[in-house]
Every structure is written in C-alpha cells, then in structure tokens.
Coordinates of C-alpha atoms in Angstrom, one line a residue:
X597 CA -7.8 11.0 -16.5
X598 CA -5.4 14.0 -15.2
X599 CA -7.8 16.4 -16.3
X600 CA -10.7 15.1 -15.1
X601 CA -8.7 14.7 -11.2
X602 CA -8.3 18.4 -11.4
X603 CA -11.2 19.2 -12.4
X604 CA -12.7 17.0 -9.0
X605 CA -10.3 19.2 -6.8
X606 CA -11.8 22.4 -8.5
X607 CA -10.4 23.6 -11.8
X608 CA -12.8 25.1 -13.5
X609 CA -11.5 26.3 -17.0
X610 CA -15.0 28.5 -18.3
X611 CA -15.4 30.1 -14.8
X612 CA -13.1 33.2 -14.2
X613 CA -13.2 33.1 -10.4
X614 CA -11.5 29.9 -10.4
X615 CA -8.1 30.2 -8.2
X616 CA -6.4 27.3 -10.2
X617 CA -5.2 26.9 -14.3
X618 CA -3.7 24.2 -15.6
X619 CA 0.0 24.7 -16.3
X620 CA 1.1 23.6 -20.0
X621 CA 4.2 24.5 -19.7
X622 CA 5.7 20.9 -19.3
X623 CA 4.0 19.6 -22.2
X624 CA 7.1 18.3 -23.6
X625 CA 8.6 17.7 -20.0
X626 CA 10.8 21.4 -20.8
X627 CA 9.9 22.7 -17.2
X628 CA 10.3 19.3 -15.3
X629 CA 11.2 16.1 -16.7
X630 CA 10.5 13.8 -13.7
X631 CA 6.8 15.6 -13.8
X632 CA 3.5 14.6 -15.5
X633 CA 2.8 17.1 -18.7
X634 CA -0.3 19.1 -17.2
X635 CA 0.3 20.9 -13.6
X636 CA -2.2 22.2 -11.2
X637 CA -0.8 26.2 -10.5
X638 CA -2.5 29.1 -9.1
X639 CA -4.4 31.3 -11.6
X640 CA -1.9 34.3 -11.2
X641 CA 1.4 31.6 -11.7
X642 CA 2.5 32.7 -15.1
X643 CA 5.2 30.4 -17.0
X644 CA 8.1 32.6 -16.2
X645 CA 7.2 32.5 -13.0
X646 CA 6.9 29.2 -13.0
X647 CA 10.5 28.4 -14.6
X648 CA 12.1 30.4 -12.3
X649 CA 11.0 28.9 -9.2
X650 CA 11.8 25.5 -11.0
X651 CA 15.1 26.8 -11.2
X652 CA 15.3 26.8 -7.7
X653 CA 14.5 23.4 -6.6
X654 CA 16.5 20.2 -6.6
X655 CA 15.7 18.5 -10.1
X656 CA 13.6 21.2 -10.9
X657 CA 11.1 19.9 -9.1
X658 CA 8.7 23.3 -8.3
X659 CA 5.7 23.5 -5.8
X660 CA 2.8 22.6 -7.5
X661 CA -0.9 21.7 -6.2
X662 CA -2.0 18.0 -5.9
X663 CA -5.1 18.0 -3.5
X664 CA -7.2 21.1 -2.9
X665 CA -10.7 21.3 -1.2
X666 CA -13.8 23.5 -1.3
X667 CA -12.5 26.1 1.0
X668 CA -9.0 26.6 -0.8
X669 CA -7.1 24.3 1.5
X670 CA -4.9 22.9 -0.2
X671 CA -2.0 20.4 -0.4
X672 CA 1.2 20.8 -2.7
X673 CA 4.3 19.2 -3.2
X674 CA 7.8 19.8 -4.2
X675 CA 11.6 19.0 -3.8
X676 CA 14.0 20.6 -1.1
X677 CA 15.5 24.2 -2.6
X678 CA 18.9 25.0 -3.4
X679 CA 19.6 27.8 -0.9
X680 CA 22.6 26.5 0.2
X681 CA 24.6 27.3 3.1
X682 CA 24.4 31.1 1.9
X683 CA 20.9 31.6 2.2
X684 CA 20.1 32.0 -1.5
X685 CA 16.9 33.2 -2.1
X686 CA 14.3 33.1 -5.3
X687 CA 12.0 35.6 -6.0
X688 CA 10.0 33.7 -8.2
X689 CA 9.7 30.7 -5.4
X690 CA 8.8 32.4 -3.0
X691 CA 6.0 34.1 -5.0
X692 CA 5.0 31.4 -5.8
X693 CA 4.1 29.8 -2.9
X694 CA 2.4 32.8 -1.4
X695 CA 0.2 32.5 -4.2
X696 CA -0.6 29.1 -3.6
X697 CA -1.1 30.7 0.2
X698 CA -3.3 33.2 -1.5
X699 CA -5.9 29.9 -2.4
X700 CA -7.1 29.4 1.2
X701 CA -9.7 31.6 2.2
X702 CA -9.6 30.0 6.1
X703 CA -6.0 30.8 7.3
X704 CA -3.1 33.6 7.1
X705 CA -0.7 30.8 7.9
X706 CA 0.9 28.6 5.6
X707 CA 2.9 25.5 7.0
X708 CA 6.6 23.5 4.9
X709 CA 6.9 20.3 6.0
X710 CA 10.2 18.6 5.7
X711 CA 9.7 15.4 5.8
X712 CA 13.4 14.8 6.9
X713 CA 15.2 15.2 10.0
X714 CA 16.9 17.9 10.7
X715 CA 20.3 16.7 11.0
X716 CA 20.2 15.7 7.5
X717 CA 18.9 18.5 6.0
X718 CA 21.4 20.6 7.9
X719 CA 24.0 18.3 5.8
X720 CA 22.7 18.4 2.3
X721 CA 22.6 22.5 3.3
X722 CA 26.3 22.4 3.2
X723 CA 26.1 20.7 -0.2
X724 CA 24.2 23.4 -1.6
X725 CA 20.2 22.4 -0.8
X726 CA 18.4 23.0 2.3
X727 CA 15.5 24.2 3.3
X728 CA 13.6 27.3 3.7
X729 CA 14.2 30.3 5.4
X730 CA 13.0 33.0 7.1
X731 CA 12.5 34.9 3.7
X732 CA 8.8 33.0 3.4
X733 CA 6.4 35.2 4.6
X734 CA 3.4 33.9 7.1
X735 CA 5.3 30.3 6.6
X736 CA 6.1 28.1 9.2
X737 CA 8.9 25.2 8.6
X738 CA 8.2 21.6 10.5
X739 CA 10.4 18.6 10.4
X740 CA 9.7 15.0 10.5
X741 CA 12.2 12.2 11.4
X742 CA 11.3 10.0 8.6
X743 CA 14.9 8.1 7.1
X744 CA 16.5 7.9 4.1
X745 CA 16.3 5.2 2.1
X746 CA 19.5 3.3 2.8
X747 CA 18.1 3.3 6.1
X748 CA 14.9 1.8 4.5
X749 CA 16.8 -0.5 2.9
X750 CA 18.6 -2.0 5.5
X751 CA 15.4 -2.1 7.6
X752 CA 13.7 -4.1 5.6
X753 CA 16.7 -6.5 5.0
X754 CA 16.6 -7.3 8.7
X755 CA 12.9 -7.8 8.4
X756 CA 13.3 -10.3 6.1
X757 CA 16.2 -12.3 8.0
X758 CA 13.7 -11.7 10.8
X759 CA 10.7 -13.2 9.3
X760 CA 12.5 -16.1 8.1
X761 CA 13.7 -17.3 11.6
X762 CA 10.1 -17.5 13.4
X763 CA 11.4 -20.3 15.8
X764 CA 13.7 -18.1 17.8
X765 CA 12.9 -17.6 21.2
X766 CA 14.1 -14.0 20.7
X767 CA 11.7 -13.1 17.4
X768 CA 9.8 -10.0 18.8
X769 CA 12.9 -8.6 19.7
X770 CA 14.7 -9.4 16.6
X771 CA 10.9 -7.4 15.4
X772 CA 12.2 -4.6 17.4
X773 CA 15.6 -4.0 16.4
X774 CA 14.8 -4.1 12.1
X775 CA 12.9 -0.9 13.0
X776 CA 10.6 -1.4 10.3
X777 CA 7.0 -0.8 12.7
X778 CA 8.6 2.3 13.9
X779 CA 9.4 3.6 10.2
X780 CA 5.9 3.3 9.9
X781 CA 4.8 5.0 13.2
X782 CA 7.1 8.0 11.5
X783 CA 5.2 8.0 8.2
X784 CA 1.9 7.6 10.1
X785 CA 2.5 10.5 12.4
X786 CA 3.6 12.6 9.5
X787 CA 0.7 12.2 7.2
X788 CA -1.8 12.7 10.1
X789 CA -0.1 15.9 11.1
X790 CA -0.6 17.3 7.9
X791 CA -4.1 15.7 7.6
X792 CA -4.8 17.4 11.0
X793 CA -3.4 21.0 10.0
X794 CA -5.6 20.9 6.8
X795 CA -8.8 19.5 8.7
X796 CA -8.8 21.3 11.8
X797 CA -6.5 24.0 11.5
X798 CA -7.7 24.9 7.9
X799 CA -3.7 25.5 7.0
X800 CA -2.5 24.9 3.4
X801 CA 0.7 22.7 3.8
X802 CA 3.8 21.9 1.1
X803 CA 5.5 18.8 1.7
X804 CA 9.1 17.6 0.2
X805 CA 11.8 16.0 1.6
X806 CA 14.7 15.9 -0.7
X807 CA 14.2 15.3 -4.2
X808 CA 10.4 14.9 -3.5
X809 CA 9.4 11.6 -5.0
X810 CA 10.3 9.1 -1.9
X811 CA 8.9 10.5 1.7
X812 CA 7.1 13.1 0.0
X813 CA 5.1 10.8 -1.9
X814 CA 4.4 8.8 0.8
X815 CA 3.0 11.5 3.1
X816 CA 1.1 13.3 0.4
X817 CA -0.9 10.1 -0.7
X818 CA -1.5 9.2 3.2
X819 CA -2.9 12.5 4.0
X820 CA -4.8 12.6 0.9
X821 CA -6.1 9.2 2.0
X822 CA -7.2 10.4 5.5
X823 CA -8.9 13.6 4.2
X824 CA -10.9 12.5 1.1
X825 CA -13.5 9.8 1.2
X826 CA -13.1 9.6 -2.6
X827 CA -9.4 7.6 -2.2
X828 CA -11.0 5.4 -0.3
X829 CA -13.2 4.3 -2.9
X830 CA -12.0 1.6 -5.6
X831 CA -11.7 4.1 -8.5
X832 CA -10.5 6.7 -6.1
X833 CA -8.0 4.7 -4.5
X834 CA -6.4 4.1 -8.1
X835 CA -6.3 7.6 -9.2
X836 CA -4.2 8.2 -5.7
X837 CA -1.7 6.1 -6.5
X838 CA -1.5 7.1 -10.4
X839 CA -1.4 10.5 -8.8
X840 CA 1.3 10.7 -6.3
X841 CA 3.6 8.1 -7.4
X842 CA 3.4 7.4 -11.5
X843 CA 2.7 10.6 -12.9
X844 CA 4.8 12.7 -10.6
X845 CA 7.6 10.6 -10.9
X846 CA 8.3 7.9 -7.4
X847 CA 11.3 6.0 -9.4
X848 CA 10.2 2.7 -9.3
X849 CA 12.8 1.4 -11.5
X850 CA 15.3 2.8 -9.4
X851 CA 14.0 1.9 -5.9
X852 CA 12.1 -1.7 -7.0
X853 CA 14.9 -2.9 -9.5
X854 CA 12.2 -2.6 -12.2
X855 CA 13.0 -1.7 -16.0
X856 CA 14.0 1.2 -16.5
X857 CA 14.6 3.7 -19.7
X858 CA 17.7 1.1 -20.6
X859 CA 15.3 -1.6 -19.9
X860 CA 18.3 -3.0 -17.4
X861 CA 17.9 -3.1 -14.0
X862 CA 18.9 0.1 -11.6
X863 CA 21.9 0.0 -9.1
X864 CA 21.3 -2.0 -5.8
X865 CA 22.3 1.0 -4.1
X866 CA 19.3 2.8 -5.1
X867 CA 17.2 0.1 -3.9
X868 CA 14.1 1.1 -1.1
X869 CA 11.0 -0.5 -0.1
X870 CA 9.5 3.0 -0.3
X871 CA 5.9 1.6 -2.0
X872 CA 5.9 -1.3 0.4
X873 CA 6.1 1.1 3.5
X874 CA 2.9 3.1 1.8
X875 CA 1.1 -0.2 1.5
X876 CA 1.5 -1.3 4.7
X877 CA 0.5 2.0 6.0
X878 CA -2.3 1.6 4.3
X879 CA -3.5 -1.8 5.8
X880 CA -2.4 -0.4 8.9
X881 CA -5.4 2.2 8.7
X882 CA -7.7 -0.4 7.0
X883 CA -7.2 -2.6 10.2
X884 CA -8.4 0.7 12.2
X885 CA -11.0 1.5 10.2
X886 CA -12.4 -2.0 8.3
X887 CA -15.5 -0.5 7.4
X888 CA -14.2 2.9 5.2
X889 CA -12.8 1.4 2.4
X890 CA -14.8 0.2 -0.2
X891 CA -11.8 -2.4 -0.9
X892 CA -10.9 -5.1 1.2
X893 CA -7.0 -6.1 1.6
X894 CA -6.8 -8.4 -1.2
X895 CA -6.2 -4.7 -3.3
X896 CA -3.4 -3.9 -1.5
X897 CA -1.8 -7.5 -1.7
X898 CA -2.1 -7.4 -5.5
X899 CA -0.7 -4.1 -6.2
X900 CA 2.5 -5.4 -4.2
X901 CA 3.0 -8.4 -5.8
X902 CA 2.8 -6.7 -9.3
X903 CA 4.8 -4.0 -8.2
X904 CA 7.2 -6.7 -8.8
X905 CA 5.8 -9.2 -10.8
X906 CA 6.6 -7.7 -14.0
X907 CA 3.8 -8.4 -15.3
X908 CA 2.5 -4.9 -16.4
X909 CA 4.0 -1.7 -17.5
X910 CA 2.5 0.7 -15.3
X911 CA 5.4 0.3 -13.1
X912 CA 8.4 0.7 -15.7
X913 CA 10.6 3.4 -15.5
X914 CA 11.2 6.4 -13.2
X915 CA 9.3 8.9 -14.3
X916 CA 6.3 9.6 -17.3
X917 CA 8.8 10.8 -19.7
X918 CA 10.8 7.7 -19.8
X919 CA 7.6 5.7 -20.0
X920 CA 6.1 8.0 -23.1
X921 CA 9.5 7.7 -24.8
X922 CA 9.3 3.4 -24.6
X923 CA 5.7 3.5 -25.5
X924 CA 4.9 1.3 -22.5
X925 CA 1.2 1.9 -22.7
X926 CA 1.0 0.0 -26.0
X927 CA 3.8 -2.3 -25.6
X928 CA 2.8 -3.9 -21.7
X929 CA -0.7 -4.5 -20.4
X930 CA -2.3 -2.4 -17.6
X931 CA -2.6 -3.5 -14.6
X932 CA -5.6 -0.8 -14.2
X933 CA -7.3 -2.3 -16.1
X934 CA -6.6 -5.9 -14.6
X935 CA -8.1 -5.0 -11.5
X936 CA -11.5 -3.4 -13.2
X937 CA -12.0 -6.6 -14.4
X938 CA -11.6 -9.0 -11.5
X939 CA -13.8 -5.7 -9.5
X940 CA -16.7 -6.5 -11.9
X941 CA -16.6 -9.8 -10.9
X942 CA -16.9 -8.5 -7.6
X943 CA -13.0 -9.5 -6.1
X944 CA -11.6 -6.6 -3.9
X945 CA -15.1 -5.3 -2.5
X946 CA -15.6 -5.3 1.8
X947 CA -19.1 -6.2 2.0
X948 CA -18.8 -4.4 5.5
X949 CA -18.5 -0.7 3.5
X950 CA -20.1 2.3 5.2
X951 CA -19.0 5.6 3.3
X952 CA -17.3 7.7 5.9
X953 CA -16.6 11.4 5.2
X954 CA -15.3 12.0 8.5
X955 CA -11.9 12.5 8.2
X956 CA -9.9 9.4 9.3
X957 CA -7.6 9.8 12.8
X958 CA -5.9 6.4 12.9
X959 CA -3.5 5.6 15.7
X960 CA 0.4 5.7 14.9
X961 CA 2.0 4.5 18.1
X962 CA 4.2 1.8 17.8
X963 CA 2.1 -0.8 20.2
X964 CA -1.0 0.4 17.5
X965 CA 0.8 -1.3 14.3
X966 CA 0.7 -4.9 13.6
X967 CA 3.7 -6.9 11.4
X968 CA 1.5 -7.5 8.0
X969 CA 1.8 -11.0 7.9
X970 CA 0.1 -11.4 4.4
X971 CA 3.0 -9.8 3.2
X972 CA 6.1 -10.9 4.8
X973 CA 5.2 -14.1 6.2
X974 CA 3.9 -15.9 3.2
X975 CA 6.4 -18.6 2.6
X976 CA 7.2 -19.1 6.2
X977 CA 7.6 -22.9 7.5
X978 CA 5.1 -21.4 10.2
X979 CA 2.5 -20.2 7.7
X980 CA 2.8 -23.6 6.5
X981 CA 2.0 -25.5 9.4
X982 CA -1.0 -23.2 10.2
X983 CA -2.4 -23.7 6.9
X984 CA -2.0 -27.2 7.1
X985 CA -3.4 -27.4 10.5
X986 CA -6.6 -26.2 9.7
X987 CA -7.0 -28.5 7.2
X988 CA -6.4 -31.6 9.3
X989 CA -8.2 -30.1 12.0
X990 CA -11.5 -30.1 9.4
X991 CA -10.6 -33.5 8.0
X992 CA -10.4 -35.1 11.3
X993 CA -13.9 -32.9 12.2
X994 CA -15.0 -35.1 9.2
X995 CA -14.0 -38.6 10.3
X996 CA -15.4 -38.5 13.4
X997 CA -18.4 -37.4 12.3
X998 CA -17.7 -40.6 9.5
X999 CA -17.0 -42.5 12.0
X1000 CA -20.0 -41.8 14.0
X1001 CA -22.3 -41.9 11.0
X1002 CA -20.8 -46.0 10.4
X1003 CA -21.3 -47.1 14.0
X1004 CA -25.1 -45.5 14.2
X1005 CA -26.3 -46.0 10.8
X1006 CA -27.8 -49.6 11.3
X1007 CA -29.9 -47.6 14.0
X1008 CA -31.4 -46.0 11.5
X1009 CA -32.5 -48.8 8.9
X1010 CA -34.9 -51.5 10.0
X1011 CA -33.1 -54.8 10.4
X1012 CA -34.7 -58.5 12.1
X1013 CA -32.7 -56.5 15.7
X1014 CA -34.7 -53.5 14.9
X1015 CA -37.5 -53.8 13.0
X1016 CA -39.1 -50.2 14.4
X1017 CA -36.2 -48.1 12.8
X1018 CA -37.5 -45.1 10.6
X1019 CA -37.2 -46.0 7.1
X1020 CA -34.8 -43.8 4.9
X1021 CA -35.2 -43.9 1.0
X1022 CA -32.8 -45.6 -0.7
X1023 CA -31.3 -43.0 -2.0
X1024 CA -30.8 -41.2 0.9
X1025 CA -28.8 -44.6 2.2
X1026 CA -26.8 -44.8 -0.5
X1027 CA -25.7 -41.4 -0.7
X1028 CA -24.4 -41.7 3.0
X1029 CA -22.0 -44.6 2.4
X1030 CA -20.7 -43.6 -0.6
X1031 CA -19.6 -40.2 0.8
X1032 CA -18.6 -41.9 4.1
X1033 CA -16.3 -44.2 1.6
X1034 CA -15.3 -41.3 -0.3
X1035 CA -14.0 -39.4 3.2
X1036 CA -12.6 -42.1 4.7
X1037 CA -10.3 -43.2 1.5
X1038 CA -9.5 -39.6 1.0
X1039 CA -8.4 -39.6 4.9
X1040 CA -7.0 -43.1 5.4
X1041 CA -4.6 -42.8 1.8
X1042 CA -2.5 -40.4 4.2
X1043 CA -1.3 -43.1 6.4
X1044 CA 1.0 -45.8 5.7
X1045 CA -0.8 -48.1 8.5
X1046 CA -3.5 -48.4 10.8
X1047 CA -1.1 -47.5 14.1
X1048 CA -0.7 -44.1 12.8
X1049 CA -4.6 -43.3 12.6
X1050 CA -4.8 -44.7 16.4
X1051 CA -1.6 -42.6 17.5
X1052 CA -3.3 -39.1 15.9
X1053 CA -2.5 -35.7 17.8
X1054 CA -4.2 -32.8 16.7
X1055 CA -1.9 -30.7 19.5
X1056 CA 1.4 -32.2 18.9
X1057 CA 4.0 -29.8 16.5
X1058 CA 6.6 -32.4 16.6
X1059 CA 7.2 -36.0 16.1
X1060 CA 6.1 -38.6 13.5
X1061 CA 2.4 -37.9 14.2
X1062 CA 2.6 -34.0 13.8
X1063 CA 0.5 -32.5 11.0
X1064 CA 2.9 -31.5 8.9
X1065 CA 3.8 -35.2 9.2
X1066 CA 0.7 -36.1 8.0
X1067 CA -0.7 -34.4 5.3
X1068 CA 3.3 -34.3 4.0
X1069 CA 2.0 -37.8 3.0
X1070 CA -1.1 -36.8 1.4
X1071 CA 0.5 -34.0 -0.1
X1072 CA 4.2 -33.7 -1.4
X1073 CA 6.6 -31.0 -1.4
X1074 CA 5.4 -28.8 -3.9
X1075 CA 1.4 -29.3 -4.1
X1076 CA -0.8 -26.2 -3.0
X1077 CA -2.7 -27.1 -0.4

C-alpha cells in the first residue's frame, strides 16, 4: 500500500528520468525507528547521505518526501535540527534538502516552515535544537504560532468543563477563553499557507516543528488535503491518514493513552488531543465545502471514537516498529477494513459529491469555525432535551392529526345522520382505528392522568409538563431514545 502511494505521487522505478527512489535503508528501522521501512528520497540521495543528515535531526528524524505533484512541487517533512545555539551545521543535511529543491522545475526558492513559535524554538536552541540557518541556500524559514501540547492539553480540558456547563449565562465566553477554536484557526492558517505556496507560488515547502510527529503531522495531512482531490476521496482519505500519522510515527499511545509497546498506558503528561484538532479541522473544511468530499461526517465521527475505542489495533503503539514487533496486524482487527465494509453498504457516502480539483481555500478566521457539536456535546443534558423535543414535537404532530381523524371519521362512513357519506372499504376502516388505537396508547401510556394531556406545552423547558418531563415517563433513565 506504501508502494503503490509513491508510485501515485510519481516514483517510477523502470524509468531513469524519475527524480525520486525509494530509500531501503530503514528496512529494519536502522536509519529511523519512529519511520515506516520504505522512504520517498531524491534520486541522487545516496544512503550515506542519507545517515548523515539523520544524524542531524532530533530523533533522527531526516527530511524525506511525502506529497509530490506533476511539476516537482513537492511537500516533505522532518524534525527540528540539532544546531544548537552554536550554529552547527551538516553537510549532508543541507544537501539534502537542495536536492529535494533540485525536484521542482517551477521555482528557485525553497521555503522551512516551523510550525512553532518563535519564542520556543529560540528556547529548545539553547538546549541544543533549533532551527535552520542561514547556511541553506535559496531557503527561506517561516514560523507559525501553533502550541505545544501541554497547551493542547489544557485547552481541551477547559473545553470539556465548558461543554458540560451549557446553562451558564456566560458559555460563549467560557467558549472563548479554552482557546480551543483559535488553536484551530492556527492550524488552519498554517496548512493553507503551505497549500498556497505549493499551488500558487509553485514553492517546494519542508514542514517540522519539533520532533515532527505532532504539528507537523497535522499541517502536512491538511495541506495535502486542500491540494489533492484524491484525499478527499474515501480510499484516498484513508491512505492520508495511514500516511502522515501511522506509518511516520504520530504517537498515539503516548498522546491518546492507547497501548503502547508495554501494552500499559503512557504518562498523562504526554497526553494531547493532537488527532482530535486534525479531525475537527477537517469537518471544519467539510462544512465550507459540503459537496468535495466523497464522505459525509459520519467518517470523521467514527475514526474519533475508535481512536479511543480500543477496538482495533491500527492505533496501538507510537510508531510502526513497535507495532511490527507486537504483531498487531494479526493479533487486533482493522479498523480499515471496518469501514470498507459498512462503505459497501453504502454508510459514509454525501450523496451531494461533485469531484473538485480546484484546490480548496477554506476560511480560518476565528468567526469562520463552528464548536463541532457532534463531538463534544454528545452526552450534554442539552443534547438531550433537543433530541427529546423532536420527538414529542412529532408525537404530538401525530395526535392531533389522531385526534382529528376520531372526531371526522363518522363524516366519512354512511350512518342513518348521513346516509350520502362516501363509502370506504372495510379494510380501509379498520386499518384507521387500529393505528389511531395504536398512537394514542403509545401516546397516552406517558401520562399518569388525563390533566397532564390537557396541561401539554410544547414551549415550556421547565416544570412538571416539560418534555423531558414527559417522555422521562415513557422512557427511563437509561433507554435510547
């Protein structure tokens, strides 16, 4: 499945003009262990090469090339380098990337962008990372204020306490002050900017952030998502997230207290809703553009409950490695192949899809993004009352139209009063009163007397006559309504 992704971005193994070649070198994860075994590399990128500019990144994570188009653009990601506050520089890194620069046929520029803010990677400088220099030639460096994690974390802890308290008068500011909308406005803007610069401005980009498998993830699988038509397809839309987050090690045992290598949970400190925030991005854009994806939200809202659920093994571990060593793909199910299944039987699709190859523009301001209540509003008291409301407002609809139904029906059948009637057939009668009995026994059950169907209030949200009230009678704590 790797293979047949690079081949779709270009590599071409019988043609010699091909710019790419598949790296072995990590085979048996010797070159990066947090990396899937085949890389996409420039031609020229020979394994020493290679190892040396791995040598020079945090976790030896090197540049290498996830997203490439006809024209050579292409996208690549890595983790921040270890220059330090001395300015160290690597040969072999910075070699490398100008070969990856080398690729694009369309620009002399070639654009870094550090997903961070500056301020902290001016801090992990002085513990012996960074960023890159002026040493890069025809580069140019851009940052972007996108937080930590902790500050993820913390975020979506407020969000939660938020969510849960919908009665207070002061909710949209409570809204405000998790920051969680703006975090996305951040990611947003990021992964536009880079979809811009590879679109319009035709530059190749690198992104990282620190150790490359939290923001840098995120960003890459946006971009990717607003440039290629083919992620927004079912299959396509798979492959991206297989991609950019399982094989090239986002560490979901770590950040989503999953199993891990030790099948025991990870530290709570390491905790970060960093796959959530993608998600929501992601419905964020489908709101904007409804009729581009092939897949409705329903996809979306599976893939973050199972994220958690447990339930397959596809998101086990941190990294490939620690996956092929536990054997997970013969030892859990996979949740890949969950979702084919209920596809065939045609759950996920947006009957509304018109294949757009336009690359997608959405809007990142803060006013532009909506709170994705699916997700974080589920088991409200609120959400409750709404759902229930709809269903009392459609079985009162159904009473009065009973009710109406009892009082005109002798209208309708000859009698001695009204001999000139139209004549139903009996089965027709019959059929009438036994669902009118049916409705009204279904309706009436909910009440303990014949004051509290007089006293009904479809309005009212408090009292004894509410519709919570009501149907709490019909149905008790616990039964899915």
């Amino acid at each position: 499945m790797m293979r047949k992704e690079y081949v779709r971005l270009g590599l071409d193994e019988t043609n010699h003009d091909c710019p790419f070649r598949l790296s072995k070198e990590n085979l048996k994860y010797e070159l990066c262990d947090t990396y899937p075994r085949l890389l996409l590399v420039p031609k020229a990128a020979s394994g020493t090469l290679l190892k040396g500019a791995a040598s020079h990144r945090s976790r030896n994570r090197l540049p290498v090339i996830t997203w490439s188009n006809s024209r050579g653009v292409t996208i690549s990601r890595c983790s921040q380098p270890t220059s330090g506050m001395a300015n160290r520089r690597n040969t072999e890194d910075e070699e490398l990337l100008a070969l990856i620069h080398k690729i694009n046929t369309c620009s002399e520029s070639f654009v870094i962008c550090d997903c961070r803010p500056r301020a902290n990677a001016m801090a992990n400088k002085i513990q012996g990372k960074g960023f890159e220099g002026d040493t890069y030639a025809q580069t140019h460096l851009i940052f972007f204020d996108i937080e930590n994690i902790h500050k993820m974390r913390h975020s979506l802890a407020l969000l939660k306490k938020c969510c849960e308290n919908q009665l207070d008068s002061n909710w949209y500011v409570n809204l405000n002050d998790t920051k969680w909308v703006q975090h996305l406005s951040k990611i947003l803007q990021c992964a536009r900017r880079v979809a811009n610069m590879c679109d319009k401005d035709k530059y190749s980009v690198l992104v990282h952030c620190s150790d490359g498998w939290d923001r840098t993830a995120q960003v890459c699988a946006l971009a990717e998502l607003l440039l290629d038509p083919y992620y927004r397809k079912f299959e396509g839309f798979q492959i991206l997230i297989q991609k950019e987050w399982i094989w090239f090690g986002h560490k979901f045992a770590d950040r989503n207290g999953n199993f891990g290598q030790d099948m025991i949970p990870r530290s709570e400190k390491e905790r970060s809703p960093i796959f959530l925030q993608f998600l929501d991005c992601v419905y964020q854009i489908m709101r904007q553009y409804p009729r581009a994806f092939e897949f409705n939200h329903e996809l979306i809202f599976e893939l973050m409950l199972h994220v958690n659920s447990g339930r397959f093994g596809d998101f086990f571990c941190n990294c490939e490695k620690e996956r092929d060593e536990l054997h997970l793909w013969i030892r859990t199910p996979s949740l890949w192949k969950y979702l084919q299944k209920n596809w065939e039987q045609n759950k996920y699709r947006n009957p509304g899809y018109t294949p757009i190859r336009n690359v997608l523009k959405p809007r990142y301001y803060v006013r532009d993004l909506v709170l994705w209540e699916d997700a974080y509003c589920r088991f409200t008291t609120d959400d409750k009352d709404r759902k229930v409301r709809r269903y009392f407002d459609a079985l009162q609809g159904d009473l009065l139209s009973i009710s109406k139904l009892i009082k005109t029906k002798q209208n309708f059948l000859p009698n001695k009063d009204n001999p000139s009637a139209p004549l139903l057939r009996q089965h027709e009668t019959k059929e009438n009163d036994d669902n009118a009995n049916l409705h009204e026994r279904e309706f009436t059950d909910s009440f303990s007397d014949e004051k509290e169907l007089q006293d009904i209030d479809p309005e009212s949200e408090t009292g004894p006559m509410s519709p919570i009230a009501s149907i709490d009678r019909a149905y008790p704590v616990g039964t899915v309504v």
